[in-house]
Short mmCIF file of C-alpha atoms and ligand atoms in Angstrom, two decimals:
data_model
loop_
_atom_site.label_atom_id
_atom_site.label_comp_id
_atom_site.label_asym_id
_atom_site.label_seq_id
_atom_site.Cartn_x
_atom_site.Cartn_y
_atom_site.Cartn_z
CA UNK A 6 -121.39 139.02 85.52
CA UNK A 7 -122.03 142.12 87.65
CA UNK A 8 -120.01 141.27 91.27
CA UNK A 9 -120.83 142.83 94.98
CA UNK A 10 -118.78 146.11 94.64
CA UNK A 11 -118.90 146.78 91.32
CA UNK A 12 -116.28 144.86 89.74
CA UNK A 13 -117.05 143.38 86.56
CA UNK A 14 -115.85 139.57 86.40
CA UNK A 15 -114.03 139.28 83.25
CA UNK A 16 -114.57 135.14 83.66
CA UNK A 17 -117.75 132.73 82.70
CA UNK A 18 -117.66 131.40 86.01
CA UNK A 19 -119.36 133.57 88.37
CA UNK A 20 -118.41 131.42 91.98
CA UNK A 21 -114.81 131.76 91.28
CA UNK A 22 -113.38 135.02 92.18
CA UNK A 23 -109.84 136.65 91.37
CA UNK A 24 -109.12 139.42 89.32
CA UNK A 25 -105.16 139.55 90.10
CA UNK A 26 -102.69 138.84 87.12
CA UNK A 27 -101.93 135.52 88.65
CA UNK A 28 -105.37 134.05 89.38
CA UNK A 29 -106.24 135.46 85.70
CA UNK A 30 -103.77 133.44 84.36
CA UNK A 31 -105.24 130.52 86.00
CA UNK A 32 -108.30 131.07 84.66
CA UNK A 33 -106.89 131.49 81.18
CA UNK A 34 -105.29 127.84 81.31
CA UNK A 35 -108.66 126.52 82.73
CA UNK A 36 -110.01 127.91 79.39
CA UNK A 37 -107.87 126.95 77.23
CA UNK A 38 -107.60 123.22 78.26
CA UNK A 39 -111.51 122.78 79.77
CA UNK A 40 -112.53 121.61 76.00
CA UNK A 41 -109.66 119.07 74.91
CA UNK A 42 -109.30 115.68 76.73
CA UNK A 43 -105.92 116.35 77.93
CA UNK A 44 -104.97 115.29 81.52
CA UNK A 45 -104.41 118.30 83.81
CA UNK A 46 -101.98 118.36 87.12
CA UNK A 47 -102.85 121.31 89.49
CA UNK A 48 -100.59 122.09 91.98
CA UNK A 49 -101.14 124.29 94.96
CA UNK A 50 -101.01 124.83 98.51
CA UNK A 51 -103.90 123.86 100.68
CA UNK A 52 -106.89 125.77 100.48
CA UNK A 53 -106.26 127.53 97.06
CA UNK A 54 -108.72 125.67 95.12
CA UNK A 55 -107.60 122.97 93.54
CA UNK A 56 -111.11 121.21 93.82
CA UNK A 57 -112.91 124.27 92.72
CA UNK A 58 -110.54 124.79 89.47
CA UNK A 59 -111.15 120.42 89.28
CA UNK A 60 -115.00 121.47 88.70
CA UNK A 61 -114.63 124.18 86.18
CA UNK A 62 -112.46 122.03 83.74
CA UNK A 63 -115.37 119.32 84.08
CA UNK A 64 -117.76 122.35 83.76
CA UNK A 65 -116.23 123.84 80.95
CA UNK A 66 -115.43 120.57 78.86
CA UNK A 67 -117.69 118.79 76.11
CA UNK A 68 -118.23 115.95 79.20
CA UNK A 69 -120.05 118.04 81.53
CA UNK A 70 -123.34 115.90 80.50
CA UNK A 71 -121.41 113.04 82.03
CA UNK A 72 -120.16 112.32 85.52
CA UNK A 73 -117.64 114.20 87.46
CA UNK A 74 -116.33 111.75 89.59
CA UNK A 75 -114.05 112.28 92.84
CA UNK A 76 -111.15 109.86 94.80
CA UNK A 77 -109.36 110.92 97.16
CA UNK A 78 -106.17 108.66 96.72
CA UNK A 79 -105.28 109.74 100.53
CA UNK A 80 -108.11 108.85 102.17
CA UNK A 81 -108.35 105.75 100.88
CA UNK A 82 -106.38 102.89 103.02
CA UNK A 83 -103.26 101.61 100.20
CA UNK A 84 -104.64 98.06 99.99
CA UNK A 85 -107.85 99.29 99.13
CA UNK A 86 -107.11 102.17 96.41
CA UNK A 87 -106.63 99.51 93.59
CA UNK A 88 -110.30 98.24 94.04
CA UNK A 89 -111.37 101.41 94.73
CA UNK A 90 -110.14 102.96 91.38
CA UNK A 91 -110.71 100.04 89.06
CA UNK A 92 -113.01 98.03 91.23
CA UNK A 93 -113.33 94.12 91.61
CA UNK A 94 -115.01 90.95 90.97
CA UNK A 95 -116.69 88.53 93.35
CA UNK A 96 -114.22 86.47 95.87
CA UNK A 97 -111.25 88.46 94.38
CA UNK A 98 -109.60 89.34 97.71
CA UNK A 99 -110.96 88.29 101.91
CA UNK A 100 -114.22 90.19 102.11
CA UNK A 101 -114.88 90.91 98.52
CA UNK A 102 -118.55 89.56 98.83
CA UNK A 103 -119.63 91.32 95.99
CA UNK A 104 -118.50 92.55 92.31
CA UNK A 105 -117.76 96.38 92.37
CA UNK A 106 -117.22 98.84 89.52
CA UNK A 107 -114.28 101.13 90.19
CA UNK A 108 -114.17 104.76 89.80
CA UNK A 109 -112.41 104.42 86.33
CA UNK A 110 -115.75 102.70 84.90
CA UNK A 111 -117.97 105.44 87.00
CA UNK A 112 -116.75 107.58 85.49
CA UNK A 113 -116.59 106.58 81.57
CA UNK A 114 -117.32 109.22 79.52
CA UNK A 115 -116.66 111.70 82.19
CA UNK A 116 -113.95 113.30 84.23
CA UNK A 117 -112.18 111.68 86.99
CA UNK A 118 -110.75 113.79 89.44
CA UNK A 119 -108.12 112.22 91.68
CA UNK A 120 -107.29 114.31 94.74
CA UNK A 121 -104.03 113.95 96.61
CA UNK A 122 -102.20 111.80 94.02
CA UNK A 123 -98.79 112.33 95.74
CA UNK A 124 -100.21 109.70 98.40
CA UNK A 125 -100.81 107.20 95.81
CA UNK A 126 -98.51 104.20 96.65
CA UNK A 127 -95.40 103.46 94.12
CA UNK A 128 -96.97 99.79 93.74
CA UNK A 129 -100.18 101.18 92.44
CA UNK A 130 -98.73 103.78 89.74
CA UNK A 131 -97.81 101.59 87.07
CA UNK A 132 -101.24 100.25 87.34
CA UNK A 133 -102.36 103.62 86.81
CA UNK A 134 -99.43 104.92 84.31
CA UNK A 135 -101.01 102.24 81.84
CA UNK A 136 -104.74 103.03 82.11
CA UNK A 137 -103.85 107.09 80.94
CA UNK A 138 -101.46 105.57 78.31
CA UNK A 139 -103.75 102.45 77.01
CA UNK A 140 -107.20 103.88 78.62
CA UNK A 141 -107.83 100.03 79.68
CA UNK A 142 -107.19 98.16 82.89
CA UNK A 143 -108.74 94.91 84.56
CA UNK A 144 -110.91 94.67 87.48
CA UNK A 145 -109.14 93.26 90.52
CA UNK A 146 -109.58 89.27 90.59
CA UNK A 147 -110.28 89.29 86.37
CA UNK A 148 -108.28 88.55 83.56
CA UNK A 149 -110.99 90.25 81.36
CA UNK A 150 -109.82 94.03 79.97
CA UNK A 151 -111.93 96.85 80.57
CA UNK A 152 -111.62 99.97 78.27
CA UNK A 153 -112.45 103.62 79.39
CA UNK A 154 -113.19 107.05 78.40
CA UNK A 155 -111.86 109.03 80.98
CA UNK A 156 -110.58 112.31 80.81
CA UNK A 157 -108.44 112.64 84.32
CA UNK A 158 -107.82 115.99 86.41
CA UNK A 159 -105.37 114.84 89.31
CA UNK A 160 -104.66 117.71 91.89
CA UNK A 161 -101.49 117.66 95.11
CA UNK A 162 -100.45 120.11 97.79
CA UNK A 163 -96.90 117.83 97.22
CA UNK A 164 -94.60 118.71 95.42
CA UNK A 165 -94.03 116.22 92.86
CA UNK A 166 -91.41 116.96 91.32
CA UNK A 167 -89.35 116.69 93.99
CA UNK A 168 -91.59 113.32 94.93
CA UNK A 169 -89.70 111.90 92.03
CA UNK A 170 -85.90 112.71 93.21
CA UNK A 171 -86.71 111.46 96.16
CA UNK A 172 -87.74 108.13 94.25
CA UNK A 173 -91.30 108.34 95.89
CA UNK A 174 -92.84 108.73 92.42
CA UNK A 175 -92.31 107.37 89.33
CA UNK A 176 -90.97 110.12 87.00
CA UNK A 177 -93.15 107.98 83.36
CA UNK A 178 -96.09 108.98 85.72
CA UNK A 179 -95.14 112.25 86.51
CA UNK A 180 -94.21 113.47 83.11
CA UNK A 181 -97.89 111.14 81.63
CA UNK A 182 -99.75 113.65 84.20
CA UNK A 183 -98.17 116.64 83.91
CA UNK A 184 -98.88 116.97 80.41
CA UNK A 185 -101.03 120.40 81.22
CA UNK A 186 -99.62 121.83 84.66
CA UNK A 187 -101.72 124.39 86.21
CA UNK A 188 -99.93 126.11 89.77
CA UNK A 189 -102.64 128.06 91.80
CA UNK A 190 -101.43 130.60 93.28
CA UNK A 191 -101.02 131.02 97.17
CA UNK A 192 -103.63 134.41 98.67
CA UNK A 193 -100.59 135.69 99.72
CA UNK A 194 -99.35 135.85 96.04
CA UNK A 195 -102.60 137.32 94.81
CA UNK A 196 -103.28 139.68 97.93
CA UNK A 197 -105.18 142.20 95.54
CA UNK A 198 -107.90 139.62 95.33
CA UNK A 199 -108.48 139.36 99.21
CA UNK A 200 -110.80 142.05 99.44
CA UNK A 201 -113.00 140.89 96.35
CA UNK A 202 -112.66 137.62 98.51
CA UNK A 203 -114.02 139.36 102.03
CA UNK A 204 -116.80 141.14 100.25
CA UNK A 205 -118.07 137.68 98.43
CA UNK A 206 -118.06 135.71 101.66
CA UNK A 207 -119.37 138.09 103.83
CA UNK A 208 -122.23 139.38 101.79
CA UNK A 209 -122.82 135.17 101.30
CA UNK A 210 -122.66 134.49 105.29
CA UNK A 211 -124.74 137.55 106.06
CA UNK A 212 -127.15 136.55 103.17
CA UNK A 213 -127.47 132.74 104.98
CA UNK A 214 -127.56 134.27 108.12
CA UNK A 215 -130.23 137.15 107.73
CA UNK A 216 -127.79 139.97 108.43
CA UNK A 217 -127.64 142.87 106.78
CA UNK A 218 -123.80 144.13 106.88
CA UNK A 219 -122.40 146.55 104.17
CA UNK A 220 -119.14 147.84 105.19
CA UNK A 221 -116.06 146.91 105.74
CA UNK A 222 -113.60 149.25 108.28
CA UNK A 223 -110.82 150.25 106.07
CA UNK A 224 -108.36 149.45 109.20
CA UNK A 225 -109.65 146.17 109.23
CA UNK A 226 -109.60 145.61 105.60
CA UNK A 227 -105.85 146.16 105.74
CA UNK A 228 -105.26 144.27 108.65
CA UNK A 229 -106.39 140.96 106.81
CA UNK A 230 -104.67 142.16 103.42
CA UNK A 231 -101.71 142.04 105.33
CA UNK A 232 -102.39 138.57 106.88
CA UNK A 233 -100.38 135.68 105.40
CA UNK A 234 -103.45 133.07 105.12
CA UNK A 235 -101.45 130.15 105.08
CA UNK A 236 -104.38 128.10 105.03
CA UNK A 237 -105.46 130.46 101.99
CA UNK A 238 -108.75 130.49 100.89
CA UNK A 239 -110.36 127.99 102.93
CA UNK A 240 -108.94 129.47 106.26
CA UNK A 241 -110.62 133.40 104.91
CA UNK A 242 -113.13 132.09 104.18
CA UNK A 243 -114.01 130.41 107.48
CA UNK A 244 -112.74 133.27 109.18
CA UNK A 245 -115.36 135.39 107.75
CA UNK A 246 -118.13 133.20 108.23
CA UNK A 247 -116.76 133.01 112.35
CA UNK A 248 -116.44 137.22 111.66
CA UNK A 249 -120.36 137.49 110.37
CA UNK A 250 -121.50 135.67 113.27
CA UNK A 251 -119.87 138.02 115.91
CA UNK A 252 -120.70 140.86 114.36
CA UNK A 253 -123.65 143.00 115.13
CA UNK A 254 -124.34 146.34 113.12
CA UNK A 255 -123.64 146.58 110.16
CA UNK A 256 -120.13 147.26 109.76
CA UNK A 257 -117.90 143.77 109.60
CA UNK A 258 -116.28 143.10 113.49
CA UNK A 259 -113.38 140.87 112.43
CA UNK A 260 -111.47 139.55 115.08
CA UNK A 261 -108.52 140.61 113.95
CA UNK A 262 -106.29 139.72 117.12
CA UNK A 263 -106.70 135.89 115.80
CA UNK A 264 -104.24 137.48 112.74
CA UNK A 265 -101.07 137.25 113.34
CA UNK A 266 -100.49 140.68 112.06
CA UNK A 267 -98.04 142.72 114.49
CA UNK A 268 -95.49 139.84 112.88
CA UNK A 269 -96.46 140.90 109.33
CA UNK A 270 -96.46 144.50 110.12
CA UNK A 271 -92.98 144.43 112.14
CA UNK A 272 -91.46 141.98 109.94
CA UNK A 273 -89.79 140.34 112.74
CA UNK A 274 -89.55 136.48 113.17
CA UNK A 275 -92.79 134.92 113.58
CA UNK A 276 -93.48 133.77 116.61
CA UNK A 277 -97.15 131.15 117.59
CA UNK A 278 -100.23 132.63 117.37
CA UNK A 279 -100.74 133.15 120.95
CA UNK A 280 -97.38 135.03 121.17
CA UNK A 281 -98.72 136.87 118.70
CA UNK A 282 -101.93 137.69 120.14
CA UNK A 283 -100.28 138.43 123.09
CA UNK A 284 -97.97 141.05 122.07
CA UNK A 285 -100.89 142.24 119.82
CA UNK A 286 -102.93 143.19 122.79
CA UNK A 287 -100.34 144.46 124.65
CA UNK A 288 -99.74 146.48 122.13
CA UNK A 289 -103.04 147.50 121.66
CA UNK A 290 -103.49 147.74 125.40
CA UNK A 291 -100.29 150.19 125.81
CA UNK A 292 -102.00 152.63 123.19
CA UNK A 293 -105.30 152.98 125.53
CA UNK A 294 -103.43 153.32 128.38
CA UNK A 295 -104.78 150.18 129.75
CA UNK A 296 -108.45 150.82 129.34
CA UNK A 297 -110.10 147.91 127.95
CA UNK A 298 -113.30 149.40 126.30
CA UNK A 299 -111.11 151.48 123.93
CA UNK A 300 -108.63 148.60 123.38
CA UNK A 301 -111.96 146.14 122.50
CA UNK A 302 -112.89 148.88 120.30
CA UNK A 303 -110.06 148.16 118.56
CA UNK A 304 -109.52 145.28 117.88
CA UNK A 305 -112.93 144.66 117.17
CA UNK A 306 -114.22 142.32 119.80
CA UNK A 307 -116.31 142.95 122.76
CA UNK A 308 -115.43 144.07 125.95
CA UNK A 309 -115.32 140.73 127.62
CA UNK A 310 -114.36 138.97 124.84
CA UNK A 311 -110.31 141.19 125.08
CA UNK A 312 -111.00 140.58 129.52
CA UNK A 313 -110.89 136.29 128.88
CA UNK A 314 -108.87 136.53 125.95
CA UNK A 315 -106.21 138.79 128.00
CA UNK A 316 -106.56 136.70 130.91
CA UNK A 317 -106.21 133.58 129.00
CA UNK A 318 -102.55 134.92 127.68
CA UNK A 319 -101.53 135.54 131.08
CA UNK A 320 -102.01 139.26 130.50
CA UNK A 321 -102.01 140.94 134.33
CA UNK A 322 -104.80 143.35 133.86
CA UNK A 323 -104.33 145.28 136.70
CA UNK A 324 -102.45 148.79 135.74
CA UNK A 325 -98.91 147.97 136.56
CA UNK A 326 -98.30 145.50 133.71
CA UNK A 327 -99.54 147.99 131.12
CA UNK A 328 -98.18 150.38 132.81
CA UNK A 329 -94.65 148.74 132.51
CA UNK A 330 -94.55 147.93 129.24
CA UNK A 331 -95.37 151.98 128.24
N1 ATP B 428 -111.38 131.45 93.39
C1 ATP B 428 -112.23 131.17 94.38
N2 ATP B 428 -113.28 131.98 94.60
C2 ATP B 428 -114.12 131.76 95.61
N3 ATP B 428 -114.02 130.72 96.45
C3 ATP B 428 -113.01 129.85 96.28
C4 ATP B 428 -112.07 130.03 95.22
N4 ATP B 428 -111.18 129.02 95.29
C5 ATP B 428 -111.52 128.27 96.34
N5 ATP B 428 -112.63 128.75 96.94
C6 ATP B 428 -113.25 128.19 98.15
O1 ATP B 428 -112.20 127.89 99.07
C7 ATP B 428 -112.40 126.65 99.70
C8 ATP B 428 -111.22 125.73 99.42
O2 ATP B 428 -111.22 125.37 98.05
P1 ATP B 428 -110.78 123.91 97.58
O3 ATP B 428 -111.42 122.87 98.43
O4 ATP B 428 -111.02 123.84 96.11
O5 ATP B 428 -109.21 123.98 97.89
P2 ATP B 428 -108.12 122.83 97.78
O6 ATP B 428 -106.93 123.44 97.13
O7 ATP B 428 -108.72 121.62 97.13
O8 ATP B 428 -107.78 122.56 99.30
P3 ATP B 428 -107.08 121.24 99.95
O9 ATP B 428 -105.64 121.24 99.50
O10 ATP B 428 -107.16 121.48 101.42
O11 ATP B 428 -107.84 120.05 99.48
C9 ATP B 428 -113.71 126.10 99.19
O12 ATP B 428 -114.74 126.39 100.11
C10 ATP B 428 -113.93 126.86 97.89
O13 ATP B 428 -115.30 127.02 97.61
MG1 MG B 429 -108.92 119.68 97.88
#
């Protein structure tokens, strides 16, 4: 599949973008275990696609006829996860008005993705341990045994492993998941792949928002290369979408002073993001020599955007401060 710039996507799925060594190798595991019925752990930080990798094992796997179904063991309040995954019968518990299938029947024959599994309570994993092992379980309230065909993707930002010395998860569960591990990489491990990244989201928020923007200013490029993206892809990607909507022209106006890159670039401590931005425009500031339409030129905002911004930071914009710090 042919991408925006050129670069051919050596991968049969065409909305999942990485050419690094380390994302490749992702890809290669996805491949490799998509088609058996194995249970697969991804780990990752936030925003690195664990969801999106969830999807392509379903995609890529004999069930993708059937149901990909999704639980998010976090969101769910403790008391309720048990019903929720292997539902309940009539009168079982106060309020159970009704029978209700669980997610483990929904999704029979399917995949069952359960997101956030460090959160699910110690109580609940034998429960769970013995529906992977026996691939049966019985509804809350019933004696009667239910049997499954579920093929189970489980995905945590925790790290599990050390959930288990800590004695916050039970190791037989641990090891029963982790039969097929698969890490994601963080962006800043893979920072080849951020501009393939910048040019798919940007020609997809331009696209949806009627814009017609086809370059990308090589000082800004390396200014978000640089970036540390600790909320990885998610956070480029929404900082792109933000990016397409303040820019007019058609070169891409990132505001880059929302980066915290003088702390990347200096390599000293980091400091908060307004310190950051602070300094950065200070910085910036000092190189004009004060003048404000240059410096907004810069750092790719407009003019009154840097005034508020500066003024918001406390920055005196009459000469002297700029001045002082020369
Ligand atoms: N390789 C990729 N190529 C393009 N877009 C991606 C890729 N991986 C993730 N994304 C996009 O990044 C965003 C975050 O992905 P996803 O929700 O899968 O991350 P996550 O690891 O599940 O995050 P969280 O830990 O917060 O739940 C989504 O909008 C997704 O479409
Ligand atoms: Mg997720």
């Amino acid at each position: 599949v042919g991408k925006p710039g050129g670069i051919e996507m050596p991968n049969n799925l065409p909305n999942i973008i990485g050419c690094s060594a380390a994302f490749q190798d992702v890809l290669r595991q996805v491949n490799l275990v998509a088609p058996t019925d194995a249970t697969v752990l991804i780990q990752g930080e936030t925003g690195t696609g664990k969801e999106v990798i969830a999807g392509a094992i379903h995609g890529l796997s004999p069930r993708c006829s059937s149901r990909l179904v999704k639980l998010n063991c976090a969101a769910i309040p403790s008391g309720l996860l048990e019903s929720e995954l292997f539902g309940h019968e009539r009168g079982a518990f106060t309020g159970a008005l009704s029978q209700r299938i669980g997610r483990f029947e929904l999704a029979d024959k399917g995949t069952l993705f359960l997101d956030e599994i460090g959160d699910i309570p110690v109580e609940l994993q034998p429960k769970l341990l013995r529906v992977l092992q026996e691939q049966e379980f019985e509804r809350v309230g019933s004696n009667r045994t239910v049997r499954t065909n579920v093929r189970i993707v489980a995905a945590t930002n925790h790290n599990l492993a050390r959930m288990v010395a800590a004695g916050k998860f039970r190791a037989d569960l641990f090891y029963r998941l982790s039969i097929f591990p698969i890490s994601l990489p963080s962006l800043r491990d893979r920072r080849e792949d951020i501009p393939l990244l910048i040019r798919h989201f940007m020609n997809e928020y331009a696209e949806r928002m009627n814009k017609r923007i086809d370059t990308i200013p090589q000082s800004a490029m390396d200014a978000m290369q640089r970036y540390s993206w600790p909320g990885n892809i998610r956070e480029l990607q929404n900082f792109i979408a933000r990016t397409v909507i303040l820019t007019s022209g058609p070169a891409l106006q990132p505001p880059l002073w929302e980066l915290q890159q003088v702390d990347c670039k200096t390599g000293s401590k980091p400091t908060s993001l307004q310190e950051a931005q602070r300094s950065h425009i200070l910085r910036t500031l000092e190189e004009t020599k004060g003048r404000l339409a240059p410096a907004a030129k810069i750092l790719g905002v407009p003019r009154t955007t840097l005034y508020y911004k500066a003024r918001r930071l406390g920055i005196d914009l009459s000469r002297s401060e700029v001045a002082a710090i020369a």
